[in-house]
Short mmCIF file of C-alpha atoms in Angstrom, two decimals:
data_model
loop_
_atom_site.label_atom_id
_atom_site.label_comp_id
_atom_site.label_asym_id
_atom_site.label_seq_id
_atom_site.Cartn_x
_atom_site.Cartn_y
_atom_site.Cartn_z
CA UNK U 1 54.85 43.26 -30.91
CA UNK U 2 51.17 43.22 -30.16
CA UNK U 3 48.31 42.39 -32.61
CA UNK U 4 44.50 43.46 -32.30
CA UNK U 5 43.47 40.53 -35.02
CA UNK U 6 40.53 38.36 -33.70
CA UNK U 7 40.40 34.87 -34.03
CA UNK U 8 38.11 33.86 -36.89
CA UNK U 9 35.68 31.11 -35.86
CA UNK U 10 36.17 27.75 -37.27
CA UNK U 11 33.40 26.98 -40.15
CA UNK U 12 30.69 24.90 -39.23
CA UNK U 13 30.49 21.99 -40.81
CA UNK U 14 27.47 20.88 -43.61
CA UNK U 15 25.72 18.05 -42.29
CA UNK U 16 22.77 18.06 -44.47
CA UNK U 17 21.17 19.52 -47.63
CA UNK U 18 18.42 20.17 -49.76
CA UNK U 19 17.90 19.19 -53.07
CA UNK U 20 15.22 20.90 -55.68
CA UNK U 21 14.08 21.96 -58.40
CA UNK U 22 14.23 25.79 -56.70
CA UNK U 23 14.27 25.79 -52.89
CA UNK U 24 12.56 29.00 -52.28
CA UNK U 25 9.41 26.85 -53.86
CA UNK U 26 9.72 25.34 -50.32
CA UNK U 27 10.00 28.61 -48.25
CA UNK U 28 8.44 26.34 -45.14
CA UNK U 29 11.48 23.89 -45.64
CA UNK U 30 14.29 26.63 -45.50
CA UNK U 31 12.46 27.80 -42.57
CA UNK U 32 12.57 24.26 -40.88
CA UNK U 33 15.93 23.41 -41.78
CA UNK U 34 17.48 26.87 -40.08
CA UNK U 35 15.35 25.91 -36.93
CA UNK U 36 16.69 22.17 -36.83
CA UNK U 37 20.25 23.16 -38.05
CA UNK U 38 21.24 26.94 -38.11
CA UNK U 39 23.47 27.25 -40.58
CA UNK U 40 24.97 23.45 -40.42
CA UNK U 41 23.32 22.69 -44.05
CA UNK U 42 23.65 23.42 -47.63
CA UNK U 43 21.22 23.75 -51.06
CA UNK U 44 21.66 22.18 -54.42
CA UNK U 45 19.66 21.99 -57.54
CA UNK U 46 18.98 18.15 -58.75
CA UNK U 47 21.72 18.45 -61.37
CA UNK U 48 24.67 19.81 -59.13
CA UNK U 49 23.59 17.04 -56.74
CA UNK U 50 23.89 14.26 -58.06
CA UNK U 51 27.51 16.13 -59.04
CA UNK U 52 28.04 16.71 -55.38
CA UNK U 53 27.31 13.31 -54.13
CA UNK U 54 29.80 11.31 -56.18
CA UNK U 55 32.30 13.04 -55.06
CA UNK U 56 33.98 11.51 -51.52
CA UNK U 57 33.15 14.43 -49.45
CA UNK U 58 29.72 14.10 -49.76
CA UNK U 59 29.94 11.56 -47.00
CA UNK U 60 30.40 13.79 -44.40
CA UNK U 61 26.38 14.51 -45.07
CA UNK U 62 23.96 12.89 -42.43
CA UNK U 63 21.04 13.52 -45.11
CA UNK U 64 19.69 15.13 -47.78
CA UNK U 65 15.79 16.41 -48.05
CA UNK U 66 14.80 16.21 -51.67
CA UNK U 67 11.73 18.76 -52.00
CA UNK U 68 9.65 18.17 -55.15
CA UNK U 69 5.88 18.95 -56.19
CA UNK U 70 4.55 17.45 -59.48
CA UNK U 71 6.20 19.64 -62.28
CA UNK U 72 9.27 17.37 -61.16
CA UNK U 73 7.89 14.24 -62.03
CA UNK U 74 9.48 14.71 -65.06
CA UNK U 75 12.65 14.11 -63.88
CA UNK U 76 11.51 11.60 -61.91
CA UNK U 77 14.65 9.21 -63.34
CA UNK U 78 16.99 11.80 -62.37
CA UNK U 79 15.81 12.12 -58.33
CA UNK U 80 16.20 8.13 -58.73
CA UNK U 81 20.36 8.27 -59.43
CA UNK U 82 20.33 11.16 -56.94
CA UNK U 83 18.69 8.97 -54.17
CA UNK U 84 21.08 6.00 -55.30
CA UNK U 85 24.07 8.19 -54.92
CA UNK U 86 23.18 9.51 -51.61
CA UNK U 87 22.72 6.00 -50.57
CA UNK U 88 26.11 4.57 -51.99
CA UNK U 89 27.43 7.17 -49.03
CA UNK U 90 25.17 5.79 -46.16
CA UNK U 91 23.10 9.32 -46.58
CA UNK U 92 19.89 9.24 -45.44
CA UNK U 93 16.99 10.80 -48.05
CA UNK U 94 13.83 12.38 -46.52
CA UNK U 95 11.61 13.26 -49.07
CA UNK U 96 9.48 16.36 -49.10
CA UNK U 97 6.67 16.02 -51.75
CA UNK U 98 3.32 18.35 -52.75
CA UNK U 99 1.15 17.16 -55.27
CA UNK U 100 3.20 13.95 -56.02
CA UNK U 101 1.40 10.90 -57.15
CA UNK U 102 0.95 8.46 -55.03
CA UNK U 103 2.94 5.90 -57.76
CA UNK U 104 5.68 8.22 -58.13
CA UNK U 105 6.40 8.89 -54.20
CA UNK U 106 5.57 4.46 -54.10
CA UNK U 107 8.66 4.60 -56.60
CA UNK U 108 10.92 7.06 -54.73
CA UNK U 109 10.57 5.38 -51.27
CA UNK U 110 11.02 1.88 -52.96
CA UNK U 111 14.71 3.37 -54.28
CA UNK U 112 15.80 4.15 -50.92
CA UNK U 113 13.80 7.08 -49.20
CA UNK U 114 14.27 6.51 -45.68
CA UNK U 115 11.55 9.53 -44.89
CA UNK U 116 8.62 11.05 -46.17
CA UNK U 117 7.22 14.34 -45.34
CA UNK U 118 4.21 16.14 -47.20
CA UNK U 119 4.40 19.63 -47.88
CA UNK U 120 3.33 22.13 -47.10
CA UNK U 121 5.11 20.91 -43.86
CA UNK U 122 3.10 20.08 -40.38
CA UNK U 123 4.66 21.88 -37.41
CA UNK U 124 7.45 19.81 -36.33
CA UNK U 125 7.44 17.46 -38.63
CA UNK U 126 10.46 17.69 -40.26
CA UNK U 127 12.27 17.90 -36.92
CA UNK U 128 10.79 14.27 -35.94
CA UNK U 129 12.06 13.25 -39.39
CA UNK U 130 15.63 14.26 -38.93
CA UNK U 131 15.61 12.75 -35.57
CA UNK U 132 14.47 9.29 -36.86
CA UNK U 133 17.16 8.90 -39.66
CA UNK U 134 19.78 10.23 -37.41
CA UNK U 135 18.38 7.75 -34.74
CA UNK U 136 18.03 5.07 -37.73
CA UNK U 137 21.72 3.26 -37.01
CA UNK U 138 20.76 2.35 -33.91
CA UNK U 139 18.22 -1.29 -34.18
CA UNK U 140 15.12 -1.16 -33.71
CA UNK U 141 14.68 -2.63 -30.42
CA UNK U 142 11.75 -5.13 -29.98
CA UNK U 143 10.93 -6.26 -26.43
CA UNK U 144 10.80 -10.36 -25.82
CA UNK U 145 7.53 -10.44 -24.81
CA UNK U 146 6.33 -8.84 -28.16
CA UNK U 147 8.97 -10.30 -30.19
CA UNK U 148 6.81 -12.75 -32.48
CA UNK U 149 8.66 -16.40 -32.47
CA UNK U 150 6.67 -18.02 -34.86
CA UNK U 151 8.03 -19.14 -37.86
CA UNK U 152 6.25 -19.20 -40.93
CA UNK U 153 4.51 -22.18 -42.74
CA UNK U 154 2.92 -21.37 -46.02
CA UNK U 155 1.07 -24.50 -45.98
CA UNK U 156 -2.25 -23.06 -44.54
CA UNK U 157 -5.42 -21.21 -46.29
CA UNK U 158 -6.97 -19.06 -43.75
CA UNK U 159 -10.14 -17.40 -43.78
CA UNK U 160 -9.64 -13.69 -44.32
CA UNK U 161 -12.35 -11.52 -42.13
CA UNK U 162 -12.56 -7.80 -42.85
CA UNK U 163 -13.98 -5.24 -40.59
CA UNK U 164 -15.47 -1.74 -42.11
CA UNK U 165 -16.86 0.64 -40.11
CA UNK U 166 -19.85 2.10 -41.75
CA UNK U 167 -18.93 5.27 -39.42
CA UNK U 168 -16.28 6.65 -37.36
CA UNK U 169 -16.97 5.14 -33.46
CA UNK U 170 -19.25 2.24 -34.56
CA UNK U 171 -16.78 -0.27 -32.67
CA UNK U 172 -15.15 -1.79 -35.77
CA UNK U 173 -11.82 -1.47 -34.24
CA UNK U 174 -13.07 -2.85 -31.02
CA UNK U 175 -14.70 -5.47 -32.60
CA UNK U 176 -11.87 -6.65 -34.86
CA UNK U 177 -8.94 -6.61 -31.86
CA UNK U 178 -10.99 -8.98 -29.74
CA UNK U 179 -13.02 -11.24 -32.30
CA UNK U 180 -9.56 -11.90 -33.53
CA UNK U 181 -8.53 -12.51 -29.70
CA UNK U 182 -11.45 -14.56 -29.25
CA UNK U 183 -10.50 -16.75 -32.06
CA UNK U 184 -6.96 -17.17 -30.95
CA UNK U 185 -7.88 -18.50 -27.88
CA UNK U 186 -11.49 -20.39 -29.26
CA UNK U 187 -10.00 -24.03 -29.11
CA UNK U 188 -6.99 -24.60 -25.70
CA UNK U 189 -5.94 -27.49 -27.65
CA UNK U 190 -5.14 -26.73 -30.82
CA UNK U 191 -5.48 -23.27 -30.92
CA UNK U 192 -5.81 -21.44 -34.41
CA UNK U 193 -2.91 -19.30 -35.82
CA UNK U 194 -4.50 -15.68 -35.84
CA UNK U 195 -3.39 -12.51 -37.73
CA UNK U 196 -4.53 -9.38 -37.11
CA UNK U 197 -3.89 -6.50 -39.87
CA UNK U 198 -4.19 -2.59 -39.19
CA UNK U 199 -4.94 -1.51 -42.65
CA UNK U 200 -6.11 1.90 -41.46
CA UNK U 201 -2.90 3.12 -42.44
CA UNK U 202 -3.12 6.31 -41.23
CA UNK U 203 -5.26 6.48 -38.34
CA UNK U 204 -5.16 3.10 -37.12
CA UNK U 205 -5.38 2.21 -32.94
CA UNK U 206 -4.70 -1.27 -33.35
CA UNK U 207 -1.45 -1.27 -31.48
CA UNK U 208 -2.97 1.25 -29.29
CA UNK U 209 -5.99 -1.25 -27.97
CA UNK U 210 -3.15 -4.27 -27.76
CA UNK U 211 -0.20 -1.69 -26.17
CA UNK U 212 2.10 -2.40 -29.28
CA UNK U 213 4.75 -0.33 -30.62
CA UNK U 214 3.92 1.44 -33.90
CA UNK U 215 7.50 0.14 -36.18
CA UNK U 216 9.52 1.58 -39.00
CA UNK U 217 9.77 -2.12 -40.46
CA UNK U 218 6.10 -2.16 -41.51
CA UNK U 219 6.29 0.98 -43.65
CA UNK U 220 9.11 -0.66 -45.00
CA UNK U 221 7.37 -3.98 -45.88
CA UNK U 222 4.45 -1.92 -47.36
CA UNK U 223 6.49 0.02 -49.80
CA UNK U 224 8.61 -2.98 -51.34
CA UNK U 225 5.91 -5.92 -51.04
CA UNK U 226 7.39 -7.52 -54.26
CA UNK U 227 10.51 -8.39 -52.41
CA UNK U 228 8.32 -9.38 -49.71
CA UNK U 229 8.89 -13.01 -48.49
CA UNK U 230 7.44 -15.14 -45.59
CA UNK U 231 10.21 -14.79 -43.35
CA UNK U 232 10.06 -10.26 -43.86
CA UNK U 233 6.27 -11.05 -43.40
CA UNK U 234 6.73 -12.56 -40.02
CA UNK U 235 9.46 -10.16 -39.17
CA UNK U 236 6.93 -7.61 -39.54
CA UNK U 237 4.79 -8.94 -37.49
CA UNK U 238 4.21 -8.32 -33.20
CA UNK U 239 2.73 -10.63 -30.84
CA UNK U 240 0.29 -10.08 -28.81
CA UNK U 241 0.83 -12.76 -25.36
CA UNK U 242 2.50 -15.12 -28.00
CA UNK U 243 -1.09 -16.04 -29.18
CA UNK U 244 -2.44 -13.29 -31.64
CA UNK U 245 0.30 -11.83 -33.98
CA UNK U 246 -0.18 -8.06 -35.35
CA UNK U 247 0.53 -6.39 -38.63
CA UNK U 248 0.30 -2.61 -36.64
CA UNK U 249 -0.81 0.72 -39.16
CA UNK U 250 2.89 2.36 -39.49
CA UNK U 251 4.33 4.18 -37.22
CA UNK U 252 3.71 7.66 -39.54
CA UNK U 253 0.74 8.66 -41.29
CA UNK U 254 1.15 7.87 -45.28
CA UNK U 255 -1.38 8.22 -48.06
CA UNK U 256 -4.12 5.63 -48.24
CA UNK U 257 -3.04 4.87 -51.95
CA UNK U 258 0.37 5.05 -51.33
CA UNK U 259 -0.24 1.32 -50.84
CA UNK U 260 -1.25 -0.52 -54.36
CA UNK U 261 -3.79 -2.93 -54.39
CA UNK U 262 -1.08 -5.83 -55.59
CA UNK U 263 0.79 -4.80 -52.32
CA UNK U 264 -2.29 -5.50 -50.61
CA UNK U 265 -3.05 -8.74 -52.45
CA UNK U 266 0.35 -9.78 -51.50
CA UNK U 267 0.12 -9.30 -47.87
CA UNK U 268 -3.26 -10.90 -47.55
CA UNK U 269 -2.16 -13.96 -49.13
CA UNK U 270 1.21 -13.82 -47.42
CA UNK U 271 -1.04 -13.66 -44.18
CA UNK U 272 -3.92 -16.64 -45.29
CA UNK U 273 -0.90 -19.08 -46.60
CA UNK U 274 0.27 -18.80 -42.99
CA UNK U 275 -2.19 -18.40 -40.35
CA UNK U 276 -5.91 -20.26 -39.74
CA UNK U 277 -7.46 -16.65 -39.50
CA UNK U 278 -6.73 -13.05 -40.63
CA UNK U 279 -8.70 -10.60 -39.40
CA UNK U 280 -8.50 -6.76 -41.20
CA UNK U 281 -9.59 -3.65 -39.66
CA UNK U 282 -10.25 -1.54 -41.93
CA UNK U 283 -10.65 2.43 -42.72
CA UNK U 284 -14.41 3.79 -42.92
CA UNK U 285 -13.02 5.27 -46.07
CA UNK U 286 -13.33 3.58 -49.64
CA UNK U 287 -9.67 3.46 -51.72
CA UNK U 288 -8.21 2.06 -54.75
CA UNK U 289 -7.72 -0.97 -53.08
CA UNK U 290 -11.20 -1.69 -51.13
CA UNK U 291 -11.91 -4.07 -53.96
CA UNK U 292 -9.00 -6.14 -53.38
CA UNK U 293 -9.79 -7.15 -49.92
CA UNK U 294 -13.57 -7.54 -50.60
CA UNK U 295 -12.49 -10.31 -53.32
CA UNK U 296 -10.22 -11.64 -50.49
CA UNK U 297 -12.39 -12.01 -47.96
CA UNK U 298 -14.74 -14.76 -46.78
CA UNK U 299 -17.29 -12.74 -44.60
CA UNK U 300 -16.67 -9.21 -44.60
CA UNK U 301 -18.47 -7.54 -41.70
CA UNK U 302 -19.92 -4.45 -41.55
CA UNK U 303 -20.44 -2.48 -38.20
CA UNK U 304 -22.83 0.28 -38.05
CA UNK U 305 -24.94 2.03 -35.33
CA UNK U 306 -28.61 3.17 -35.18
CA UNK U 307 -28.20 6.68 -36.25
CA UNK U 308 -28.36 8.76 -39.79
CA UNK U 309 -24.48 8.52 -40.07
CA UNK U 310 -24.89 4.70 -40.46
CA UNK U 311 -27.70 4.57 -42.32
CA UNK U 312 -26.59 6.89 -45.03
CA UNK U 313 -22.85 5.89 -45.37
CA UNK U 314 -24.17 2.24 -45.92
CA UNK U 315 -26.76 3.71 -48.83
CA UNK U 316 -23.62 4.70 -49.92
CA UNK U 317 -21.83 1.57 -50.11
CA UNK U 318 -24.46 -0.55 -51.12
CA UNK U 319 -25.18 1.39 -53.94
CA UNK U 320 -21.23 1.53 -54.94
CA UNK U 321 -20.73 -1.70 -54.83
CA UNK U 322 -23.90 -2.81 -56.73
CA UNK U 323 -23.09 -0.31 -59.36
CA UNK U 324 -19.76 -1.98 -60.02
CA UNK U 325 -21.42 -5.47 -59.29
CA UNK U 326 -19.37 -6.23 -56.51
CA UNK U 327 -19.86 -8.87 -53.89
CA UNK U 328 -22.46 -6.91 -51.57
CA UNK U 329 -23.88 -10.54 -50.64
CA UNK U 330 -20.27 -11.26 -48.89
CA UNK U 331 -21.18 -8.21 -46.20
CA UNK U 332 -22.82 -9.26 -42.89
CA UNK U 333 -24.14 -5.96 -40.54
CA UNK U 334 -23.64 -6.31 -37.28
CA UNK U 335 -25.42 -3.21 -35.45
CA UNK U 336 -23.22 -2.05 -32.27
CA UNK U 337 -25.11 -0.44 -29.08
CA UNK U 338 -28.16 -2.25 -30.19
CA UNK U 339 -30.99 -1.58 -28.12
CA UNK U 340 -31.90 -4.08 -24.89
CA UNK U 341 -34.22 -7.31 -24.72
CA UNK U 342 -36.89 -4.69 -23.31
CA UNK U 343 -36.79 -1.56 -25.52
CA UNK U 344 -39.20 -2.69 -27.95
CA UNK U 345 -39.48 0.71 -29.71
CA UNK U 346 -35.86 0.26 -30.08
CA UNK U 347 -36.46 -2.91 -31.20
CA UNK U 348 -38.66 -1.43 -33.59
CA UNK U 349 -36.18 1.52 -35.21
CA UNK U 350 -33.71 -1.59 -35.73
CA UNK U 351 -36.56 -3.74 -38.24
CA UNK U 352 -37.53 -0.02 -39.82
CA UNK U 353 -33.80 0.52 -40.48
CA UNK U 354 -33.14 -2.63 -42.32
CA UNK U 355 -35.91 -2.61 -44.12
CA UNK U 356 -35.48 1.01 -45.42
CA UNK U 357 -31.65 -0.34 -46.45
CA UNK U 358 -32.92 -3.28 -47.73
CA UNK U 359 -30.29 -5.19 -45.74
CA UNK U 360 -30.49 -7.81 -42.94
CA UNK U 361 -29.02 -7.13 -39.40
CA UNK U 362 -27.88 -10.58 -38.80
CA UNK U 363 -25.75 -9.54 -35.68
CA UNK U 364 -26.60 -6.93 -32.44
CA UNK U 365 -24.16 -6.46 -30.31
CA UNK U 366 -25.12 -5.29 -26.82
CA UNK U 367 -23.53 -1.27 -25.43
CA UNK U 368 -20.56 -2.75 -23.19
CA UNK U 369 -20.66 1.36 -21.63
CA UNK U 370 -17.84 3.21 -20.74
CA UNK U 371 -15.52 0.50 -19.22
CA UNK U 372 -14.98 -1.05 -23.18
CA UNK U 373 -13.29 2.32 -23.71
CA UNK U 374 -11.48 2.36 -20.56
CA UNK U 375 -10.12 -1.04 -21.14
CA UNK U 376 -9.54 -0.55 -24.73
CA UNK U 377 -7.04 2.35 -22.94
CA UNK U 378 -5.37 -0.15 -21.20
CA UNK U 379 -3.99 -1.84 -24.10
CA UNK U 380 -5.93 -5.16 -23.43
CA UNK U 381 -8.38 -7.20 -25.29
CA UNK U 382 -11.84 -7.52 -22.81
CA UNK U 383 -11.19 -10.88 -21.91
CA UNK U 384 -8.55 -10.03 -20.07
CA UNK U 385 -10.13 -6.51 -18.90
CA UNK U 386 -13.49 -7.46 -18.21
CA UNK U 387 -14.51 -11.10 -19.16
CA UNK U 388 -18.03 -10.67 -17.80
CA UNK U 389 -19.16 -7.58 -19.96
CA UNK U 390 -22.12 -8.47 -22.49
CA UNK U 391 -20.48 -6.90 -25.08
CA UNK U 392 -17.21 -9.23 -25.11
CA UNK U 393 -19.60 -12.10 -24.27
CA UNK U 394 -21.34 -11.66 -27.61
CA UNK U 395 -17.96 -11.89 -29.51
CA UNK U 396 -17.31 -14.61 -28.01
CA UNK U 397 -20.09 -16.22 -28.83
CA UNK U 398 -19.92 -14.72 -32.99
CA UNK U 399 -16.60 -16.28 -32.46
CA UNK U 400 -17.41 -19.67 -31.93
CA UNK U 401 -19.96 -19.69 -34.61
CA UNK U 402 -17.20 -18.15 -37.03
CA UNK U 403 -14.86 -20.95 -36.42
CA UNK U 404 -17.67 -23.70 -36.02
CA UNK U 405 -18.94 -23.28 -39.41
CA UNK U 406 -14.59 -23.06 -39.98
CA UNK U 407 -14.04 -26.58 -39.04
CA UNK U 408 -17.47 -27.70 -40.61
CA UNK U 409 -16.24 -26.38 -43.71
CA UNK U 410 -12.88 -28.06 -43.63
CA UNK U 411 -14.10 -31.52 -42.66
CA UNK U 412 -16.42 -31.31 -45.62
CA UNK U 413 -13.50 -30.33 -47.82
CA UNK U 414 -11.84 -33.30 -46.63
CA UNK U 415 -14.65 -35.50 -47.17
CA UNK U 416 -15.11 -34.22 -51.02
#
């Protein structure tokens, strides 16, 4: 006896699932999940899920996507005990957010978020997502020669230099990777511990200009500083030729004010208790937390160019922070590409443009040309690239004077 019956295919099995409010809110994310999975995932609602994953099959999940916009704040308690349960069974959570407060999504990633994704959702983004947290087991690896090996001390009280770009392309990035390289290698015998920190969180070429990985652990530091100790601090942390030690902008872009100015407080002081120096490059854009590192900082420099750009966006500033009476005296201009010994009607536009500002242009830094840029591409600071350019020459020298007036400051200190 003969039978015609086909074989019915074995089910596929759910290895992820989304959790909302209503998912067709997040047509994009049904879309993205069929492209990444097929028909390997599931949907719940935020009640039935937390259901769902306290029950012992839920651990066959490799993660959940929890898609919320700001009506769901609400619940906000709720989406906590669902992350919590997903993490009891090793899930991973990526979170999918639109219109979310920057305290609330602070909140959710501090529970256990492993991911976050805005919506509406960036081509392939979610795809890069799921790869990370299914990559996530696996240790991050950090090469040797990056690997920073020095332990912390919390006995120092550096000097804390931030640099703001009055403009995007003024150089502050350039100029912040090497002064801090100059000052890490100012004195052979006992050199000065240096930090440098990529607060451009979302933008930032730091590692780019030093050929450093971009790491998961620093968006992790930055969204539980409270737990933060010296030893995570240093953790965090890359070196640069074992001599200059990097906090790198992570390695995804986040909101500027995901960040809370107590976090930043935090790591600034974390970074002054235990280096001589700790140089900031900033974003050209003002947040919640600007403040902060102005009250932080020693000198806070201030790099601008001889165009209308520069000349307005400082306006700008000075007039912000004089109408909230903050420390504009702490802010020292240095003017990048600043015209040659010779060019006295650039010499000129430069005395015109300060006094129209009503600022002083204590610093002019010289146009290095293209071979900054090309050796900014290489990953390495310009005294290793090209020791004999003007423009590195003059850092060097701002960098001597910076750590002169340092160590004529301490011995006074000592003196007192």
């Amino acid at each position: 006896m003969s039978t015609n019956a086909a074989l019915q295919p074995e089910p596929q099995p759910i290895v992820a699932c989304t959790i909302s409010r209503d998912v067709q809110i997040f047509d994009l994310l049904i879309e993205d999940m069929e492209a990444a999975l097929g028909e390997n995932w599931g949907d719940l609602n935020f009640t039935d899920a937390l259901a769902f994953l306290e029950q012992p099959d839920a651990a066959e999940l490799e993660f959940v996507a929890i898609a919320l916009d700001s009506e769901d704040e609400s619940d906000l308690s709720l989406i906590i005990d669902i992350i919590g349960a997903a993490k009891q069974q090793n899930i991973k959570v990526i979170l999918i957010t639109e219109d979310v407060t920057p305290a609330a999504l602070h909140q959710l990633l501090r529970e256990g978020g492993d991911e976050f994704v805005p919506y509406p959702l960036p081509e392939g983004e979610l795809s890069e997502a799921i790869k990370r947290v299914q990559a996530a087991e696996v240790p991050e690896e950090i090469a040797p020669e990056i690997r920073n090996t020095l332990k912390a001390t919390g006995d120092r009280s550096g000097v804390v230099i931030p640099v703001h770009g009055m403009a995007g392309g003024t150089g502050a990035t350039t100029f912040a990777v090497n002064l801090a390289w100059e000052l890490a290698n100012i004195d052979s015998e006992e050199p000065p511990r240096v930090c440098l920190l990529d607060f451009d969180l979302q933008f930032g070429t730091v590692s780019t200009y030093l050929d450093l990985p971009r790491r998961e652990a620093v968006l992790e530091m930055l969204t539980d500083t409270e737990s933060m100790d010296s030893e995570a601090f240093m953790q965090a942390l890359l070196s640069f030729n074992q001599k200059l030690h990097v906090l790198t902008s992570p390695s995804d872009m986040i909101p500027l004010d995901l960040v809370t100015p107590a976090d930043v407080d935090r790591i600034i002081e974390m970074a002054r208790t235990n280096f001589d120096y700790v140089v900031i490059d900033l974003p050209s854009t003002m947040v919640e937390w600007s403040e902060t590192v102005l009250e932080a900082a020693h000198v806070y420099f201030a790099t601008l160019e001889l165009d209308m750009r520069s000349a307005q966006n400082t306006l700008r500033l000075k007039r912000a922070f004089q109408s909230e009476d903050l420390a504009f005296d702490k802010l020292r201009f240095i003017l990048n590409r600043a015209p040659g010994f010779t060019d006295l009607n650039g010499k000129s536009r430069v005395k015109r443009l300060a006094e129209s500002l009503g600022i002083a242009i204590e610093v002019q830094l010289p146009d290095g040309g293209k071979p900054v840029g090309q050796n900014a591409d290489h990953g390495v600071p310009m005294a290793e690239g090209i020791p004999k350019n003007a423009l590195r020459k003059e850092i060097l020298k701002l960098a001597k004077s910076v750590h002169e007036v340092n160590q004529s400051d301490a011995v006074k200190q000592k003196r007192g």
